[in-house]
Amino acid sequence: MHQKKFYGQHFLRDQSVVGAIIEAAQIKKGDNVLEIGPGEGVLTRELVLKAKKVISVDIDRDAIVATRNNVTSDRLQLLEQDVLSLRDEDVKRMFDDEPYVLIGNVPYNITSKILQWSLGLGHRPERAIIMIQREVADRLLAPAGDMSLLGVIVQLAASVSLVAHVPRDAFSPPPKVESAVIRLDLYSAEDNHARGVKDKEKIIRFAKVAFLQKRKQMKTTLGALPDVGVTQLETHLKKLGYPETARPEELSIGDWIALYNLTHQNCRG
């Protein structure tokens, strides 16, 4: 199948990487799988051997045809569609409102959009195993000291772990960048309650104020918010063990949650 640059296509060839993804996914007989970007069906072929139902979505008709030609199974459904156009009710209907696992070799030019789409669904996956650019994977795995806004968004919604680093020659054609497979285990409502997360979107908006001017100290950015103030922010940063000169990348996800809660403890929001 001919690779199309405008779709960011690089087809996985390395069976050891396929094996690592399958192992990390922990697919059982009764599981449903939503696969993004089946390519030529190399991974799809293994998924249909384990799952109850696999729905593979690709915007490229040639990829759908190639997968249909390479994988024959009554457990497989192929959708020629932009996965980002799938709405919450579409995903619910596809799997009869049952749980599912998200797996995919994500086009690197829309990684952030796909992550935020999947984490923002009402009917979210239980876990996700995705291939992404290694640089982005490093940002998602980032600890305190190297945090990013995307890291905050993803770590608020899921526990992130590294499955494998993937060399360029695992693909055809080889991409210009290194890749990585990560696993996301999404937090339940009970998990979020235990972590002190009442409203992810409000925490994200709060963090965004700081990260949009990340070279500035947070007392300058967040301290300017009418419901926060410089003095209060400095007090709360000190309580969390940070200097008043702290910048947004220095905080862990747990401390971002704590800082939001401390600065809004007397607010309804």
Short mmCIF file of C-alpha atoms in Angstrom, two decimals:
data_model
loop_
_atom_site.label_atom_id
_atom_site.label_comp_id
_atom_site.label_asym_id
_atom_site.label_seq_id
_atom_site.Cartn_x
_atom_site.Cartn_y
_atom_site.Cartn_z
CA MET A 1 0.00 0.00 0.00
CA HIS A 2 1.35 3.44 -0.94
CA GLN A 3 2.09 5.72 2.01
CA LYS A 4 0.38 9.13 1.98
CA LYS A 5 2.35 11.95 3.58
CA PHE A 6 -0.67 14.18 4.20
CA TYR A 7 -2.10 11.47 6.50
CA GLY A 8 1.22 11.12 8.32
CA GLN A 9 1.33 7.42 7.45
CA HIS A 10 4.14 5.14 8.58
CA PHE A 11 3.21 1.46 8.60
CA LEU A 12 4.34 -0.73 11.49
CA ARG A 13 6.33 -3.76 10.33
CA ASP A 14 8.18 -4.97 13.45
CA GLN A 15 6.40 -7.96 14.99
CA SER A 16 8.21 -7.49 18.31
CA VAL A 17 6.55 -4.07 18.66
CA VAL A 18 3.19 -5.60 17.75
CA GLY A 19 3.79 -8.17 20.49
CA ALA A 20 4.63 -5.46 23.04
CA ILE A 21 1.42 -3.58 22.22
CA ILE A 22 -0.70 -6.74 22.49
CA GLU A 23 0.90 -7.66 25.82
CA ALA A 24 0.39 -4.15 27.23
CA ALA A 25 -3.24 -4.08 26.07
CA GLN A 26 -4.12 -7.19 28.11
CA ILE A 27 -7.02 -7.99 25.79
CA LYS A 28 -9.38 -10.68 27.07
CA LYS A 29 -12.04 -12.68 25.20
CA GLY A 30 -14.92 -10.43 26.19
CA ASP A 31 -13.15 -7.13 25.43
CA ASN A 32 -14.08 -4.57 22.79
CA VAL A 33 -11.34 -2.69 20.96
CA LEU A 34 -11.39 0.62 19.10
CA GLU A 35 -8.35 0.72 16.82
CA ILE A 36 -7.19 4.00 15.30
CA GLY A 37 -5.24 3.74 12.06
CA PRO A 38 -5.03 0.03 11.20
CA GLY A 39 -2.66 0.74 8.31
CA GLU A 40 -2.34 -2.61 6.56
CA GLY A 41 -3.83 -4.63 9.41
CA VAL A 42 -0.60 -5.90 11.00
CA LEU A 43 -1.84 -5.16 14.53
CA THR A 44 -5.51 -5.73 13.65
CA ARG A 45 -4.75 -9.34 12.75
CA GLU A 46 -3.57 -10.00 16.32
CA LEU A 47 -6.40 -8.06 17.95
CA VAL A 48 -9.18 -10.07 16.32
CA LEU A 49 -7.64 -13.27 17.72
CA LYS A 50 -8.13 -12.00 21.27
CA ALA A 51 -11.03 -9.53 21.43
CA LYS A 52 -14.77 -10.02 21.20
CA LYS A 53 -15.13 -7.12 18.78
CA VAL A 54 -12.65 -4.85 16.99
CA ILE A 55 -13.70 -1.64 15.26
CA SER A 56 -10.85 -0.19 13.19
CA VAL A 57 -11.18 3.40 12.03
CA ASP A 58 -9.13 5.07 9.31
CA ILE A 59 -9.76 8.16 7.21
CA ASP A 60 -7.86 6.60 4.30
CA ARG A 61 -9.88 4.31 2.02
CA ASP A 62 -6.73 2.48 0.87
CA ALA A 63 -5.93 1.55 4.48
CA ILE A 64 -9.44 0.20 4.98
CA VAL A 65 -9.19 -1.85 1.77
CA ALA A 66 -5.73 -3.17 2.70
CA THR A 67 -6.90 -4.20 6.17
CA ARG A 68 -10.00 -5.86 4.72
CA ASN A 69 -7.80 -7.82 2.30
CA ASN A 70 -5.30 -8.84 4.98
CA VAL A 71 -7.62 -9.61 7.89
CA THR A 72 -10.66 -11.85 7.63
CA SER A 73 -12.78 -12.08 10.76
CA ASP A 74 -16.42 -11.71 11.72
CA ARG A 75 -15.16 -9.93 14.85
CA LEU A 76 -13.83 -7.03 12.76
CA GLN A 77 -15.71 -3.93 11.63
CA LEU A 78 -13.98 -1.34 9.46
CA LEU A 79 -14.96 2.34 9.37
CA GLU A 80 -13.68 4.73 6.72
CA GLN A 81 -13.98 7.88 8.81
CA ASP A 82 -12.00 10.56 10.61
CA VAL A 83 -11.90 9.26 14.18
CA LEU A 84 -12.11 12.83 15.48
CA SER A 85 -15.58 13.10 13.93
CA LEU A 86 -16.91 10.30 16.17
CA ARG A 87 -19.16 11.70 18.88
CA ASP A 88 -19.79 10.25 22.31
CA GLU A 89 -23.11 8.73 21.22
CA ASP A 90 -21.39 7.13 18.20
CA VAL A 91 -18.86 5.36 20.42
CA LYS A 92 -21.58 4.22 22.82
CA ARG A 93 -23.62 2.80 19.96
CA MET A 94 -20.63 1.07 18.37
CA PHE A 95 -20.01 -0.96 21.50
CA ASP A 96 -23.58 -1.14 22.83
CA ASP A 97 -22.52 1.09 25.75
CA GLU A 98 -20.01 -1.56 26.87
CA PRO A 99 -16.42 -0.84 28.02
CA TYR A 100 -13.66 -0.83 25.41
CA VAL A 101 -9.90 -0.50 24.98
CA LEU A 102 -8.38 2.11 22.64
CA ILE A 103 -5.37 1.04 20.59
CA GLY A 104 -3.66 2.86 17.78
CA ASN A 105 -0.68 4.01 15.78
CA VAL A 106 -1.67 7.66 16.00
CA PRO A 107 -0.74 10.09 13.18
CA TYR A 108 1.88 12.26 14.83
CA ASN A 109 0.52 15.50 13.39
CA ILE A 110 -2.78 15.07 15.30
CA THR A 111 -1.56 13.30 18.46
CA SER A 112 -2.65 16.07 20.81
CA LYS A 113 -6.11 16.29 19.20
CA ILE A 114 -6.66 12.53 19.43
CA LEU A 115 -5.52 12.41 23.06
CA GLN A 116 -7.86 15.23 24.06
CA TRP A 117 -10.72 13.73 22.00
CA SER A 118 -10.42 10.30 23.61
CA LEU A 119 -9.99 11.63 27.15
CA GLY A 120 -12.89 14.05 26.69
CA LEU A 121 -15.47 11.45 25.67
CA GLY A 122 -18.26 10.70 28.09
CA HIS A 123 -17.91 7.01 27.15
CA ARG A 124 -14.14 6.92 27.51
CA PRO A 125 -11.92 3.85 27.05
CA GLU A 126 -10.89 1.91 30.16
CA ARG A 127 -7.31 2.09 28.95
CA ALA A 128 -5.42 3.15 25.85
CA ILE A 129 -2.24 1.84 24.27
CA ILE A 130 -0.99 4.20 21.61
CA MET A 131 2.08 4.74 19.46
CA ILE A 132 3.16 8.37 19.40
CA GLN A 133 6.23 10.50 18.77
CA ARG A 134 8.81 9.85 21.48
CA GLU A 135 9.18 13.56 22.24
CA VAL A 136 5.44 13.78 22.96
CA ALA A 137 5.58 10.61 25.05
CA ASP A 138 8.33 12.19 27.16
CA ARG A 139 6.10 15.22 27.76
CA LEU A 140 3.20 13.01 28.84
CA LEU A 141 5.43 11.04 31.22
CA ALA A 142 7.08 14.18 32.57
CA PRO A 143 7.54 14.44 36.34
CA ALA A 144 7.69 17.63 38.38
CA GLY A 145 10.37 19.90 36.96
CA ASP A 146 9.54 19.15 33.35
CA MET A 147 5.74 19.35 33.29
CA SER A 148 3.83 20.70 30.28
CA LEU A 149 0.22 21.73 29.75
CA LEU A 150 -0.39 18.57 27.69
CA GLY A 151 1.14 16.58 30.55
CA VAL A 152 -1.29 18.19 33.00
CA ILE A 153 -4.28 17.49 30.72
CA VAL A 154 -3.38 13.82 30.23
CA GLN A 155 -2.16 13.08 33.77
CA LEU A 156 -5.36 14.56 35.19
CA ALA A 157 -7.33 11.96 33.25
CA ALA A 158 -5.05 8.93 33.34
CA SER A 159 -2.03 7.22 34.80
CA VAL A 160 0.65 7.20 32.08
CA SER A 161 3.30 4.51 31.67
CA LEU A 162 5.91 3.70 29.04
CA VAL A 163 5.49 0.41 27.18
CA ALA A 164 8.43 0.61 24.76
CA HIS A 165 10.68 2.88 22.77
CA VAL A 166 10.35 2.12 19.06
CA PRO A 167 13.18 2.59 16.52
CA ARG A 168 12.55 4.25 13.18
CA ASP A 169 13.26 1.07 11.22
CA ALA A 170 10.21 -0.60 12.80
CA PHE A 171 8.15 1.31 10.21
CA SER A 172 7.86 1.55 6.46
CA PRO A 173 8.75 4.14 5.43
CA PRO A 174 10.86 5.07 8.48
CA PRO A 175 9.65 8.31 10.11
CA LYS A 176 12.07 11.16 10.74
CA VAL A 177 11.47 10.96 14.50
CA GLU A 178 11.75 8.30 17.20
CA SER A 179 8.53 6.74 18.49
CA ALA A 180 7.21 5.30 21.74
CA VAL A 181 4.29 3.19 22.89
CA ILE A 182 2.55 4.39 26.03
CA ARG A 183 -0.30 3.05 28.11
CA LEU A 184 -2.98 5.24 29.67
CA ASP A 185 -5.10 3.83 32.49
CA LEU A 186 -8.02 6.20 32.83
CA TYR A 187 -9.14 7.26 36.30
CA SER A 188 -12.66 6.42 37.41
CA ALA A 189 -14.98 8.86 39.22
CA GLU A 190 -13.97 7.16 42.48
CA ASP A 191 -10.28 7.61 41.64
CA ASN A 192 -10.81 11.31 40.93
CA HIS A 193 -12.67 11.80 44.19
CA ALA A 194 -9.77 10.22 46.09
CA ARG A 195 -7.28 12.46 44.22
CA GLY A 196 -9.25 15.61 44.97
CA VAL A 197 -10.24 16.18 41.34
CA LYS A 198 -13.73 17.68 41.30
CA ASP A 199 -13.65 19.33 37.87
CA LYS A 200 -10.81 18.54 35.46
CA GLU A 201 -11.73 21.33 33.05
CA LYS A 202 -11.44 24.00 35.73
CA ILE A 203 -8.02 22.71 36.79
CA ILE A 204 -6.91 22.70 33.13
CA ARG A 205 -8.10 26.29 32.62
CA PHE A 206 -6.26 27.28 35.80
CA ALA A 207 -3.02 25.60 34.65
CA LYS A 208 -3.38 27.04 31.15
CA VAL A 209 -3.12 30.57 32.51
CA ALA A 210 0.34 29.71 33.83
CA PHE A 211 1.57 27.62 30.89
CA LEU A 212 0.60 30.21 28.28
CA GLN A 213 3.29 32.39 29.87
CA LYS A 214 5.44 29.61 31.30
CA ARG A 215 8.62 31.70 31.45
CA LYS A 216 6.94 33.92 34.00
CA GLN A 217 6.65 33.08 37.68
CA MET A 218 3.24 31.83 38.71
CA LYS A 219 2.79 34.62 41.22
CA THR A 220 2.72 36.93 38.19
CA THR A 221 0.31 34.88 36.06
CA LEU A 222 -1.94 33.01 38.49
CA GLY A 223 -1.52 35.71 41.10
CA ALA A 224 -3.24 38.13 38.74
CA LEU A 225 -6.45 36.09 38.77
CA PRO A 226 -9.18 37.95 40.69
CA ASP A 227 -10.05 34.95 42.88
CA VAL A 228 -6.40 34.17 43.71
CA GLY A 229 -4.05 37.10 44.31
CA VAL A 230 -0.26 37.19 44.72
CA THR A 231 -0.11 36.88 48.52
CA GLN A 232 -2.49 33.91 48.62
CA LEU A 233 -0.63 32.16 45.80
CA GLU A 234 2.74 32.61 47.51
CA THR A 235 1.29 31.20 50.74
CA HIS A 236 -0.10 28.12 49.00
CA LEU A 237 3.08 27.50 47.00
CA LYS A 238 5.07 27.61 50.24
CA LYS A 239 2.62 25.15 51.84
CA LEU A 240 3.29 22.76 48.95
CA GLY A 241 7.06 23.15 49.31
CA TYR A 242 7.75 25.51 46.41
CA PRO A 243 9.46 28.92 46.43
CA GLU A 244 7.46 32.02 45.55
CA THR A 245 9.47 32.16 42.31
CA ALA A 246 8.06 28.80 41.09
CA ARG A 247 7.18 28.33 37.44
CA PRO A 248 4.48 25.99 36.07
CA GLU A 249 6.76 23.19 34.86
CA GLU A 250 8.06 22.67 38.42
CA LEU A 251 4.78 21.30 39.82
CA SER A 252 3.78 17.64 39.77
CA ILE A 253 0.25 16.71 38.74
CA GLY A 254 -0.62 16.09 42.39
CA ASP A 255 0.54 19.57 43.30
CA TRP A 256 -1.39 21.15 40.42
CA ILE A 257 -4.53 19.54 41.85
CA ALA A 258 -3.62 20.66 45.36
CA LEU A 259 -2.80 24.23 44.27
CA TYR A 260 -6.11 24.59 42.47
CA ASN A 261 -8.03 23.27 45.47
CA LEU A 262 -6.16 25.52 47.91
CA THR A 263 -6.73 28.65 45.84
CA HIS A 264 -10.41 27.83 45.31
CA GLN A 265 -11.34 26.34 48.68
CA ASN A 266 -13.62 29.27 49.47
CA CYS A 267 -15.12 29.45 45.98
CA ARG A 268 -18.08 27.54 44.60
CA GLY A 269 -16.03 26.68 41.50
#
